[in-house]
């Protein structure tokens, strides 16, 4: 009887071991890895993440800096006397370079023109009214007032809405034509 009980116990152990080896079901105790920013001080902290993927950022100022591709969506304007339509979309470059100064000051290089702005701790960009020199398609630069704002929403996405105001002098010495062109610019990397 003891021998039978011993053989039965050994058989159960052997068969349960081989059954476990054949059963390839995943261990339910293995945690799911969720990549993301795990630093609670970062702007893009992900409370669901449990593995740091290096994507944390701490300042919108820092992520605003650098080269941005742009997609402009600007109003066209027509010069009535010569019946010529000009698109500011054609005058803007494919990308802009954003450099920084102190106190969240931004230097936004749009082609050969620099526009100054500021960015706050929430990613909002403010471009105060300023006069810049820009070629609007006439072959020579002209003085243009530019102002507006926008925001940086992530390290790779942002937007700016700028208003360009200028006077076109058709005949030297006579009052010109005043134009105002709205321009929405999508920023992306």
mmCIF file of C-alpha atoms in Angstrom:
data_model
loop_
_atom_site.group_PDB
_atom_site.id
_atom_site.type_symbol
_atom_site.label_atom_id
_atom_site.label_comp_id
_atom_site.label_asym_id
_atom_site.label_seq_id
_atom_site.Cartn_x
_atom_site.Cartn_y
_atom_site.Cartn_z
ATOM 1 C CA UNK A 1 0.000 0.000 0.000
ATOM 2 C CA UNK A 2 2.812 2.358 0.851
ATOM 3 C CA UNK A 3 4.488 1.501 -2.409
ATOM 4 C CA UNK A 4 1.308 2.277 -4.349
ATOM 5 C CA UNK A 5 0.839 5.554 -2.546
ATOM 6 C CA UNK A 6 4.462 6.494 -3.208
ATOM 7 C CA UNK A 7 4.147 5.671 -6.940
ATOM 8 C CA UNK A 8 0.913 7.628 -7.148
ATOM 9 C CA UNK A 9 2.507 10.687 -5.489
ATOM 10 C CA UNK A 10 5.548 10.572 -7.794
ATOM 11 C CA UNK A 11 3.281 10.203 -10.854
ATOM 12 C CA UNK A 12 1.194 13.228 -9.852
ATOM 13 C CA UNK A 13 4.327 15.332 -9.368
ATOM 14 C CA UNK A 14 5.831 14.252 -12.702
ATOM 15 C CA UNK A 15 2.627 14.779 -14.674
ATOM 16 C CA UNK A 16 1.919 18.146 -13.075
ATOM 17 C CA UNK A 17 5.466 19.313 -13.887
ATOM 18 C CA UNK A 18 5.227 18.231 -17.501
ATOM 19 C CA UNK A 19 1.753 19.757 -17.785
ATOM 20 C CA UNK A 20 3.146 23.087 -16.526
ATOM 21 C CA UNK A 21 5.989 22.912 -19.061
ATOM 22 C CA UNK A 22 3.561 22.273 -21.914
ATOM 23 C CA UNK A 23 1.238 25.072 -20.835
ATOM 24 C CA UNK A 24 2.736 28.258 -22.327
ATOM 25 C CA UNK A 25 0.164 30.671 -20.957
ATOM 26 C CA UNK A 26 1.719 33.955 -19.835
ATOM 27 C CA UNK A 27 2.236 34.605 -16.200
ATOM 28 C CA UNK A 28 -0.590 36.915 -15.097
ATOM 29 C CA UNK A 29 1.695 38.461 -12.498
ATOM 30 C CA UNK A 30 3.907 40.139 -15.158
ATOM 31 C CA UNK A 31 3.234 43.905 -15.121
ATOM 32 C CA UNK A 32 2.391 45.667 -18.385
ATOM 33 C CA UNK A 33 5.071 48.161 -19.392
ATOM 34 C CA UNK A 34 3.692 51.586 -20.316
ATOM 35 C CA UNK A 35 6.312 53.927 -21.814
ATOM 36 C CA UNK A 36 6.066 57.663 -21.120
ATOM 37 C CA UNK A 37 7.236 60.511 -18.919
ATOM 38 C CA UNK A 38 7.241 59.353 -15.311
ATOM 39 C CA UNK A 39 8.560 62.566 -13.698
ATOM 40 C CA UNK A 40 5.642 64.285 -11.958
ATOM 41 C CA UNK A 41 7.444 67.659 -12.258
ATOM 42 C CA UNK A 42 7.477 67.499 -16.082
ATOM 43 C CA UNK A 43 4.882 69.303 -18.188
ATOM 44 C CA UNK A 44 3.967 66.071 -19.968
ATOM 45 C CA UNK A 45 3.867 63.764 -16.927
ATOM 46 C CA UNK A 46 1.905 60.582 -17.718
ATOM 47 C CA UNK A 47 0.421 59.041 -14.559
ATOM 48 C CA UNK A 48 -0.227 55.785 -16.432
ATOM 49 C CA UNK A 49 3.422 55.350 -17.470
ATOM 50 C CA UNK A 50 5.672 53.057 -15.476
ATOM 51 C CA UNK A 51 8.763 53.149 -17.715
ATOM 52 C CA UNK A 52 10.622 56.367 -18.590
ATOM 53 C CA UNK A 53 10.999 56.815 -22.354
ATOM 54 C CA UNK A 54 13.054 60.035 -22.123
ATOM 55 C CA UNK A 55 10.243 62.243 -23.436
ATOM 56 C CA UNK A 56 9.877 64.516 -20.383
ATOM 57 C CA UNK A 57 10.034 68.255 -20.934
ATOM 58 C CA UNK A 58 10.012 70.944 -18.299
ATOM 59 C CA UNK A 59 9.800 74.292 -20.087
ATOM 60 C CA UNK A 60 7.837 75.459 -23.123
ATOM 61 C CA UNK A 61 10.616 77.977 -23.672
ATOM 62 C CA UNK A 62 13.137 75.164 -24.141
ATOM 63 C CA UNK A 63 10.952 73.184 -26.547
ATOM 64 C CA UNK A 64 10.091 76.313 -28.573
ATOM 65 C CA UNK A 65 13.730 76.776 -29.536
ATOM 66 C CA UNK A 66 15.091 75.338 -32.751
ATOM 67 C CA UNK A 67 14.031 74.744 -36.319
ATOM 68 C CA UNK A 68 10.302 74.403 -37.094
ATOM 69 C CA UNK A 69 8.690 73.491 -40.391
ATOM 70 C CA UNK A 70 5.757 75.738 -41.189
ATOM 71 C CA UNK A 71 2.530 75.512 -43.135
ATOM 72 C CA UNK A 72 1.209 79.043 -43.690
ATOM 73 C CA UNK A 73 -2.432 79.789 -44.436
ATOM 74 C CA UNK A 74 -2.408 83.483 -45.291
ATOM 75 C CA UNK A 75 -4.990 85.700 -46.903
ATOM 76 C CA UNK A 76 -4.143 86.846 -50.395
ATOM 77 C CA UNK A 77 -4.262 90.508 -51.210
ATOM 78 C CA UNK A 78 -4.984 92.281 -54.485
ATOM 79 C CA UNK A 79 -3.507 95.594 -55.593
ATOM 80 C CA UNK A 80 -6.513 97.208 -57.315
ATOM 81 C CA UNK A 81 -4.752 99.698 -59.607
ATOM 82 C CA UNK A 82 -2.554 97.061 -61.242
ATOM 83 C CA UNK A 83 -4.995 94.175 -60.570
ATOM 84 C CA UNK A 84 -2.260 91.955 -59.207
ATOM 85 C CA UNK A 85 -2.856 89.345 -56.495
ATOM 86 C CA UNK A 86 -0.051 88.390 -54.147
ATOM 87 C CA UNK A 87 -0.040 85.459 -51.738
ATOM 88 C CA UNK A 88 1.998 85.829 -48.579
ATOM 89 C CA UNK A 89 2.116 82.008 -48.494
ATOM 90 C CA UNK A 90 4.535 82.211 -51.428
ATOM 91 C CA UNK A 91 6.697 84.770 -49.625
ATOM 92 C CA UNK A 92 7.212 82.790 -46.408
ATOM 93 C CA UNK A 93 9.988 80.194 -46.088
ATOM 94 C CA UNK A 94 9.399 76.465 -45.536
ATOM 95 C CA UNK A 95 10.749 76.687 -41.990
ATOM 96 C CA UNK A 96 11.550 79.168 -39.263
ATOM 97 C CA UNK A 97 14.335 79.178 -36.717
ATOM 98 C CA UNK A 98 13.474 80.140 -33.140
ATOM 99 C CA UNK A 99 16.334 81.332 -30.956
ATOM 100 C CA UNK A 100 16.161 82.386 -27.346
ATOM 101 C CA UNK A 101 17.125 85.310 -25.196
ATOM 102 C CA UNK A 102 16.762 85.924 -21.507
ATOM 103 C CA UNK A 103 13.425 86.067 -19.662
ATOM 104 C CA UNK A 104 11.548 83.839 -22.167
ATOM 105 C CA UNK A 105 12.302 86.177 -25.093
ATOM 106 C CA UNK A 106 12.096 84.488 -28.503
ATOM 107 C CA UNK A 107 13.784 85.589 -31.721
ATOM 108 C CA UNK A 108 11.740 84.133 -34.563
ATOM 109 C CA UNK A 109 13.661 84.077 -37.856
ATOM 110 C CA UNK A 110 11.172 84.166 -40.749
ATOM 111 C CA UNK A 111 13.396 84.086 -43.813
ATOM 112 C CA UNK A 112 15.692 87.097 -43.584
ATOM 113 C CA UNK A 113 13.390 88.817 -41.081
ATOM 114 C CA UNK A 114 13.487 88.534 -37.312
ATOM 115 C CA UNK A 115 10.285 88.899 -35.274
ATOM 116 C CA UNK A 116 10.540 89.125 -31.498
ATOM 117 C CA UNK A 117 8.121 87.436 -29.147
ATOM 118 C CA UNK A 118 7.731 86.025 -25.667
ATOM 119 C CA UNK A 119 6.562 82.645 -24.419
ATOM 120 C CA UNK A 120 4.965 82.086 -21.023
ATOM 121 C CA UNK A 121 5.062 79.027 -18.753
ATOM 122 C CA UNK A 122 1.907 77.630 -20.402
ATOM 123 C CA UNK A 123 3.368 77.670 -23.941
ATOM 124 C CA UNK A 124 1.536 80.810 -25.091
ATOM 125 C CA UNK A 125 3.492 82.959 -27.541
ATOM 126 C CA UNK A 126 2.913 86.705 -27.747
ATOM 127 C CA UNK A 127 4.290 88.714 -30.671
ATOM 128 C CA UNK A 128 3.862 92.411 -29.798
ATOM 129 C CA UNK A 129 3.324 94.895 -32.629
ATOM 130 C CA UNK A 130 6.630 95.672 -34.330
ATOM 131 C CA UNK A 131 7.841 96.935 -37.679
ATOM 132 C CA UNK A 132 9.966 94.590 -39.787
ATOM 133 C CA UNK A 133 11.321 94.713 -43.311
ATOM 134 C CA UNK A 134 9.892 91.997 -45.563
ATOM 135 C CA UNK A 135 9.709 91.423 -49.318
ATOM 136 C CA UNK A 136 6.031 90.964 -50.106
ATOM 137 C CA UNK A 137 6.716 89.851 -53.657
ATOM 138 C CA UNK A 138 7.572 93.225 -55.192
ATOM 139 C CA UNK A 139 11.292 92.486 -55.427
ATOM 140 C CA UNK A 140 12.357 94.809 -52.627
ATOM 141 C CA UNK A 141 11.693 94.825 -48.884
ATOM 142 C CA UNK A 142 9.060 97.094 -47.393
ATOM 143 C CA UNK A 143 8.216 98.086 -43.832
ATOM 144 C CA UNK A 144 5.450 95.933 -42.411
ATOM 145 C CA UNK A 145 3.827 95.937 -38.979
ATOM 146 C CA UNK A 146 3.433 92.436 -37.574
ATOM 147 C CA UNK A 147 1.751 91.269 -34.381
ATOM 148 C CA UNK A 148 -0.029 88.209 -33.068
ATOM 149 C CA UNK A 149 0.324 85.180 -30.897
ATOM 150 C CA UNK A 150 0.160 81.423 -30.737
ATOM 151 C CA UNK A 151 1.105 78.452 -28.631
ATOM 152 C CA UNK A 152 3.408 75.476 -28.400
ATOM 153 C CA UNK A 153 1.272 72.452 -27.547
ATOM 154 C CA UNK A 154 3.966 69.753 -27.538
ATOM 155 C CA UNK A 155 7.632 69.403 -28.491
ATOM 156 C CA UNK A 156 6.542 68.832 -32.110
ATOM 157 C CA UNK A 157 3.372 70.901 -32.596
ATOM 158 C CA UNK A 158 2.464 74.578 -32.330
ATOM 159 C CA UNK A 159 0.740 77.443 -34.107
ATOM 160 C CA UNK A 160 1.025 81.184 -34.628
ATOM 161 C CA UNK A 161 -1.547 83.667 -35.855
ATOM 162 C CA UNK A 162 0.116 86.783 -37.228
ATOM 163 C CA UNK A 163 -1.367 89.933 -38.713
ATOM 164 C CA UNK A 164 0.713 91.789 -41.300
ATOM 165 C CA UNK A 165 -0.242 95.431 -41.917
ATOM 166 C CA UNK A 166 1.387 97.604 -44.564
ATOM 167 C CA UNK A 167 0.937 100.489 -46.993
ATOM 168 C CA UNK A 168 1.631 100.053 -50.687
ATOM 169 C CA UNK A 169 2.797 103.213 -52.413
ATOM 170 C CA UNK A 170 1.704 102.972 -56.057
ATOM 171 C CA UNK A 171 2.858 106.419 -57.141
ATOM 172 C CA UNK A 172 5.742 107.970 -55.183
ATOM 173 C CA UNK A 173 4.606 110.972 -53.130
ATOM 174 C CA UNK A 174 0.895 110.068 -53.179
ATOM 175 C CA UNK A 175 -1.038 108.287 -50.441
ATOM 176 C CA UNK A 176 -0.738 104.547 -50.697
ATOM 177 C CA UNK A 177 -3.143 101.684 -50.274
ATOM 178 C CA UNK A 178 -3.357 100.187 -46.792
ATOM 179 C CA UNK A 179 -3.560 96.403 -46.534
ATOM 180 C CA UNK A 180 -3.955 94.026 -43.634
ATOM 181 C CA UNK A 181 -3.278 90.319 -44.163
ATOM 182 C CA UNK A 182 -4.147 87.601 -41.643
ATOM 183 C CA UNK A 183 -1.769 84.668 -41.566
ATOM 184 C CA UNK A 184 -2.251 81.430 -39.578
ATOM 185 C CA UNK A 185 0.946 79.403 -39.387
ATOM 186 C CA UNK A 186 1.080 75.765 -38.259
ATOM 187 C CA UNK A 187 4.424 74.770 -36.700
ATOM 188 C CA UNK A 188 5.644 71.186 -36.710
ATOM 189 C CA UNK A 189 8.854 69.177 -36.494
#
